[in-house]
Short mmCIF file of C-alpha atoms and ligand atoms in Angstrom, two decimals:
data_model
loop_
_atom_site.label_atom_id
_atom_site.label_comp_id
_atom_site.label_asym_id
_atom_site.label_seq_id
_atom_site.Cartn_x
_atom_site.Cartn_y
_atom_site.Cartn_z
CA MET A 919 110.34 97.46 156.70
CA THR A 920 107.41 99.34 158.17
CA GLU A 921 106.96 102.81 156.75
CA LEU A 922 106.20 105.59 159.18
CA PRO A 923 103.66 106.56 160.31
CA LEU A 924 102.25 103.20 161.30
CA ARG A 925 98.77 102.71 159.88
CA LEU A 926 96.28 101.56 162.51
CA ALA A 927 92.74 100.22 162.47
CA VAL A 928 91.09 100.47 165.89
CA LEU A 929 88.20 98.13 166.64
CA ILE A 930 85.76 99.12 169.38
CA SER A 931 82.41 98.13 170.84
CA GLY A 932 81.80 100.82 173.43
CA ARG A 933 83.13 103.86 175.24
CA GLY A 934 86.34 104.37 173.25
CA SER A 935 88.55 105.87 175.94
CA ASN A 936 91.57 103.88 174.75
CA LEU A 937 90.85 105.08 171.20
CA GLN A 938 90.72 108.65 172.53
CA THR A 939 94.05 108.23 174.27
CA ILE A 940 95.69 106.79 171.16
CA LEU A 941 94.38 109.69 169.06
CA ASP A 942 95.51 112.23 171.68
CA THR A 943 98.96 110.69 171.87
CA ILE A 944 99.27 110.92 168.08
CA THR A 945 98.08 114.55 168.07
CA GLN A 946 100.63 115.39 170.76
CA GLY A 947 103.35 114.03 168.47
CA ARG A 948 104.22 111.23 170.87
CA LEU A 949 103.16 108.33 168.62
CA ALA A 950 104.25 108.07 164.99
CA ALA A 951 101.03 106.45 163.88
CA ARG A 952 97.85 107.30 162.06
CA VAL A 953 94.41 105.87 162.78
CA MET A 954 93.17 105.06 159.28
CA LEU A 955 89.91 103.55 160.37
CA VAL A 956 87.72 102.88 163.39
CA ILE A 957 85.33 99.96 163.22
CA SER A 958 82.56 99.34 165.73
CA ASN A 959 80.38 96.26 165.82
CA ARG A 960 77.80 98.32 167.73
CA PRO A 961 76.03 101.17 165.93
CA GLY A 962 75.48 103.01 169.21
CA ALA A 963 79.05 102.79 170.52
CA ALA A 964 80.08 106.05 172.21
CA GLY A 965 83.54 105.60 170.70
CA LEU A 966 82.13 106.41 167.25
CA ALA A 967 81.71 110.00 168.42
CA VAL A 968 85.38 109.99 169.39
CA ALA A 969 86.30 108.92 165.84
CA ARG A 970 83.92 111.48 164.33
CA ALA A 971 85.37 114.31 166.43
CA ALA A 972 88.85 113.37 165.25
CA ASP A 973 87.76 113.13 161.59
CA VAL A 974 88.79 109.51 161.40
CA PRO A 975 86.97 107.34 158.83
CA MET A 976 84.69 104.89 160.58
CA ALA A 977 82.59 101.89 159.77
CA VAL A 978 79.90 100.02 161.62
CA VAL A 979 79.98 96.28 161.05
CA ASP A 980 77.04 95.15 163.12
CA HIS A 981 77.44 91.48 164.00
CA ARG A 982 73.66 91.13 164.31
CA GLU A 983 73.30 91.71 160.58
CA TYR A 984 75.39 88.68 159.63
CA PRO A 985 74.21 85.08 159.72
CA ASP A 986 77.41 83.76 161.28
CA ARG A 987 80.79 84.70 162.71
CA GLU A 988 82.64 84.03 159.43
CA SER A 989 80.53 86.39 157.35
CA PHE A 990 80.75 89.06 160.07
CA GLU A 991 84.53 88.75 159.97
CA HIS A 992 84.55 88.99 156.17
CA GLY A 993 82.77 92.29 156.68
CA LEU A 994 85.51 93.39 159.09
CA SER A 995 88.32 92.20 156.79
CA ALA A 996 86.89 94.04 153.79
CA HIS A 997 87.22 97.35 155.67
CA ILE A 998 90.56 96.51 157.26
CA ASP A 999 92.15 95.40 153.98
CA ASP A 1000 90.76 98.41 152.12
CA ALA A 1001 92.48 100.69 154.61
CA ALA A 1002 95.78 98.78 154.17
CA VAL A 1003 96.72 98.99 157.84
CA ASP A 1004 99.87 97.71 159.50
CA LEU A 1005 98.30 96.94 162.85
CA ILE A 1006 94.82 96.13 164.14
CA VAL A 1007 94.25 97.46 167.62
CA LEU A 1008 91.39 95.99 169.62
CA ALA A 1009 90.26 98.55 172.18
CA GLY A 1010 87.24 97.27 174.03
CA PHE A 1011 86.12 95.16 171.07
CA MET A 1012 83.71 92.63 172.53
CA ARG A 1013 83.48 89.92 169.86
CA VAL A 1014 85.38 86.65 169.94
CA LEU A 1015 87.40 86.23 166.74
CA THR A 1016 87.80 82.96 164.84
CA ALA A 1017 91.11 81.18 164.35
CA GLU A 1018 90.87 82.00 160.64
CA PHE A 1019 90.59 85.74 161.25
CA VAL A 1020 93.34 85.73 163.83
CA GLN A 1021 95.63 83.76 161.51
CA ARG A 1022 95.02 86.17 158.65
CA TYR A 1023 96.42 89.02 160.76
CA HIS A 1024 98.98 87.00 162.65
CA GLY A 1025 101.43 89.22 164.51
CA ARG A 1026 99.45 92.34 163.58
CA LEU A 1027 96.50 91.99 165.95
CA LEU A 1028 96.71 93.43 169.47
CA ASN A 1029 94.36 93.63 172.42
CA ILE A 1030 94.36 95.25 175.83
CA HIS A 1031 92.80 93.27 178.64
CA PRO A 1032 92.07 94.68 182.10
CA SER A 1033 93.93 92.13 184.21
CA LEU A 1034 97.38 90.71 184.76
CA LEU A 1035 96.99 87.78 182.38
CA PRO A 1036 96.84 84.85 182.71
CA ALA A 1037 94.87 85.88 185.82
CA PHE A 1038 91.26 86.86 185.20
CA ALA A 1039 90.78 86.23 181.52
CA GLY A 1040 87.20 86.99 180.48
CA LEU A 1041 84.74 89.52 181.85
CA ASP A 1042 84.22 91.36 185.17
CA THR A 1043 87.90 91.30 185.96
CA HIS A 1044 87.81 94.04 188.60
CA ALA A 1045 85.09 92.43 190.70
CA ARG A 1046 86.77 89.05 190.34
CA ALA A 1047 90.15 90.42 191.42
CA LEU A 1048 88.53 91.92 194.54
CA ALA A 1049 86.61 88.73 195.28
CA ALA A 1050 89.88 86.80 195.08
CA SER A 1051 91.54 89.31 197.49
CA ALA A 1052 94.20 90.03 194.88
CA ARG A 1053 96.75 92.54 196.17
CA GLU A 1054 97.63 93.63 192.66
CA HIS A 1055 95.58 94.01 189.52
CA GLY A 1056 96.34 95.72 186.22
CA ALA A 1057 96.22 95.40 182.47
CA SER A 1058 97.97 93.45 179.73
CA VAL A 1059 98.66 94.20 176.07
CA HIS A 1060 98.89 90.97 174.13
CA PHE A 1061 98.93 89.54 170.65
CA VAL A 1062 95.57 88.05 169.80
CA THR A 1063 95.39 84.34 169.10
CA ALA A 1064 92.45 81.98 168.85
CA ALA A 1065 92.63 81.43 172.62
CA VAL A 1066 90.45 84.16 174.11
CA ASP A 1067 92.66 86.48 176.22
CA GLY A 1068 95.32 83.80 175.85
CA GLY A 1069 97.78 85.21 173.29
CA PRO A 1070 101.41 86.06 174.10
CA VAL A 1071 101.60 89.06 176.43
CA ILE A 1072 103.92 91.91 175.47
CA ALA A 1073 103.65 94.18 178.50
CA GLN A 1074 101.68 94.66 181.69
CA THR A 1075 100.97 97.50 184.05
CA ARG A 1076 100.53 96.58 187.71
CA VAL A 1077 98.05 98.47 189.86
CA PRO A 1078 98.00 97.99 193.66
CA VAL A 1079 94.61 97.04 195.08
CA LEU A 1080 93.62 99.34 197.95
CA GLU A 1081 91.76 98.25 201.04
CA GLU A 1082 88.84 100.56 200.27
CA ASP A 1083 88.55 99.53 196.60
CA VAL A 1084 85.22 98.61 195.05
CA PRO A 1085 85.04 97.41 191.43
CA ASP A 1086 84.46 100.96 190.11
CA SER A 1087 87.38 102.57 191.91
CA LEU A 1088 89.73 99.78 190.90
CA ALA A 1089 88.44 99.91 187.30
CA ARG A 1090 89.12 103.66 187.21
CA ARG A 1091 92.76 103.28 188.20
CA VAL A 1092 93.29 100.31 185.88
CA LEU A 1093 91.83 102.33 183.01
CA GLU A 1094 94.27 105.20 183.72
CA ALA A 1095 97.04 102.65 183.66
CA GLU A 1096 95.74 101.24 180.35
CA HIS A 1097 95.85 104.71 178.86
CA ARG A 1098 99.56 104.87 179.55
CA LEU A 1099 100.36 101.31 178.57
CA TYR A 1100 98.65 100.98 175.18
CA PRO A 1101 100.24 104.02 173.47
CA LEU A 1102 103.60 103.02 174.89
CA VAL A 1103 103.42 99.51 173.40
CA LEU A 1104 102.11 100.92 170.11
CA GLY A 1105 105.19 103.14 170.08
CA TRP A 1106 107.35 100.02 170.11
CA PHE A 1107 105.55 98.87 166.97
CA CYS A 1108 106.12 102.25 165.33
CA GLU A 1109 109.81 101.79 165.94
CA ALA A 1110 109.65 98.18 164.68
CA ARG A 1111 110.98 97.00 168.06
CA VAL A 1112 108.44 94.25 168.71
CA ALA A 1113 107.45 91.15 166.76
CA LEU A 1114 105.79 87.78 167.20
CA LYS A 1115 107.77 84.78 165.97
CA LEU A 1116 106.62 81.20 166.45
CA GLY A 1117 104.45 82.18 169.38
CA THR A 1118 107.19 84.13 171.16
CA VAL A 1119 107.30 87.89 171.62
CA TYR A 1120 110.57 89.52 170.55
CA LEU A 1121 111.56 92.96 171.79
CA ASP A 1122 114.62 94.61 170.28
CA GLY A 1123 115.54 91.32 168.63
CA LEU A 1124 115.50 89.27 171.83
CA PRO A 1125 112.82 86.81 172.98
CA LEU A 1126 110.88 87.99 176.01
CA ALA A 1127 111.03 85.46 178.84
CA ALA A 1128 108.17 87.32 180.54
CA PRO A 1129 106.04 90.35 179.70
CA VAL A 1130 107.65 93.75 180.25
CA GLN A 1131 106.36 95.09 183.59
CA PHE A 1132 105.36 98.61 184.53
CA ALA A 1133 104.22 99.79 187.93
CA TYR A 1134 101.34 102.20 187.91
CA GLU A 1135 101.23 105.09 190.33
CA ALA A 1136 98.00 107.03 190.59
CA GLN A 1137 98.16 110.70 189.58
CA ARG A 1138 97.75 112.97 192.58
CA GLU A 1139 94.46 114.87 192.46
C1 LIG B 1166 89.11 98.47 178.65
O1 LIG B 1166 89.08 98.24 180.02
C2 LIG B 1166 89.88 97.38 177.94
O2 LIG B 1166 90.92 96.86 178.70
C3 LIG B 1166 88.83 96.32 177.73
O3 LIG B 1166 87.66 97.04 177.44
C4 LIG B 1166 87.73 98.33 178.02
C5 LIG B 1166 87.53 99.30 176.90
O4 LIG B 1166 87.40 100.61 177.35
N1 LIG B 1166 89.24 95.39 176.70
P1 LIG B 1166 87.32 101.80 176.32
O5 LIG B 1166 86.19 101.48 175.35
O6 LIG B 1166 88.63 101.90 175.62
O7 LIG B 1166 87.00 103.00 177.14
#
């Protein structure tokens, strides 16, 4: 059984707004978790300042200092295993992970991706959604597998695309939606409600036929 609070490692490469939201949600007493460690693969990631301000231990594992992906990942694992975390939360972490790494943390490795997967895996999702005249866009929280952005999806938040949207405006609303979705799904882990078994997501003991769906409504200004 998982002991409360759930011990998290958050892996980032950049801005760290999802990290900030997770930390805020914990501080507000709305998430029974503790961020034990933040790891960035980029020394200059703005998210490191977020970790510093919250007094969270952090490590930089700079992929450029390792000869190959495997040794880089050994560097990551050394920190993760030292911190004895329950869950590894990718939040804007921009490195592809090997099958070996993903297997090592099977069922304990989550990512948030800014699209309604399987649509728009990969980069530049907002511009691609607009170019495809998508009427809806959004974000997905999924278990990480060796297939990039291809692991089983737990939940999605759907964001209507507006006529006047440009990539930045759409990205802003999707990010707001992400900030609601990620802590919510992490809360399910805190309550031991979600698990991955044989490639299928289980919620409250039942297999999910499809990801749980949320509809995002923009906050009024
Ligand atoms: C988010 O859009 C997330 O979905 C994607 O990378 C971005 C990270 O943003 N994987 P931030 O660093 O959390 O602000």
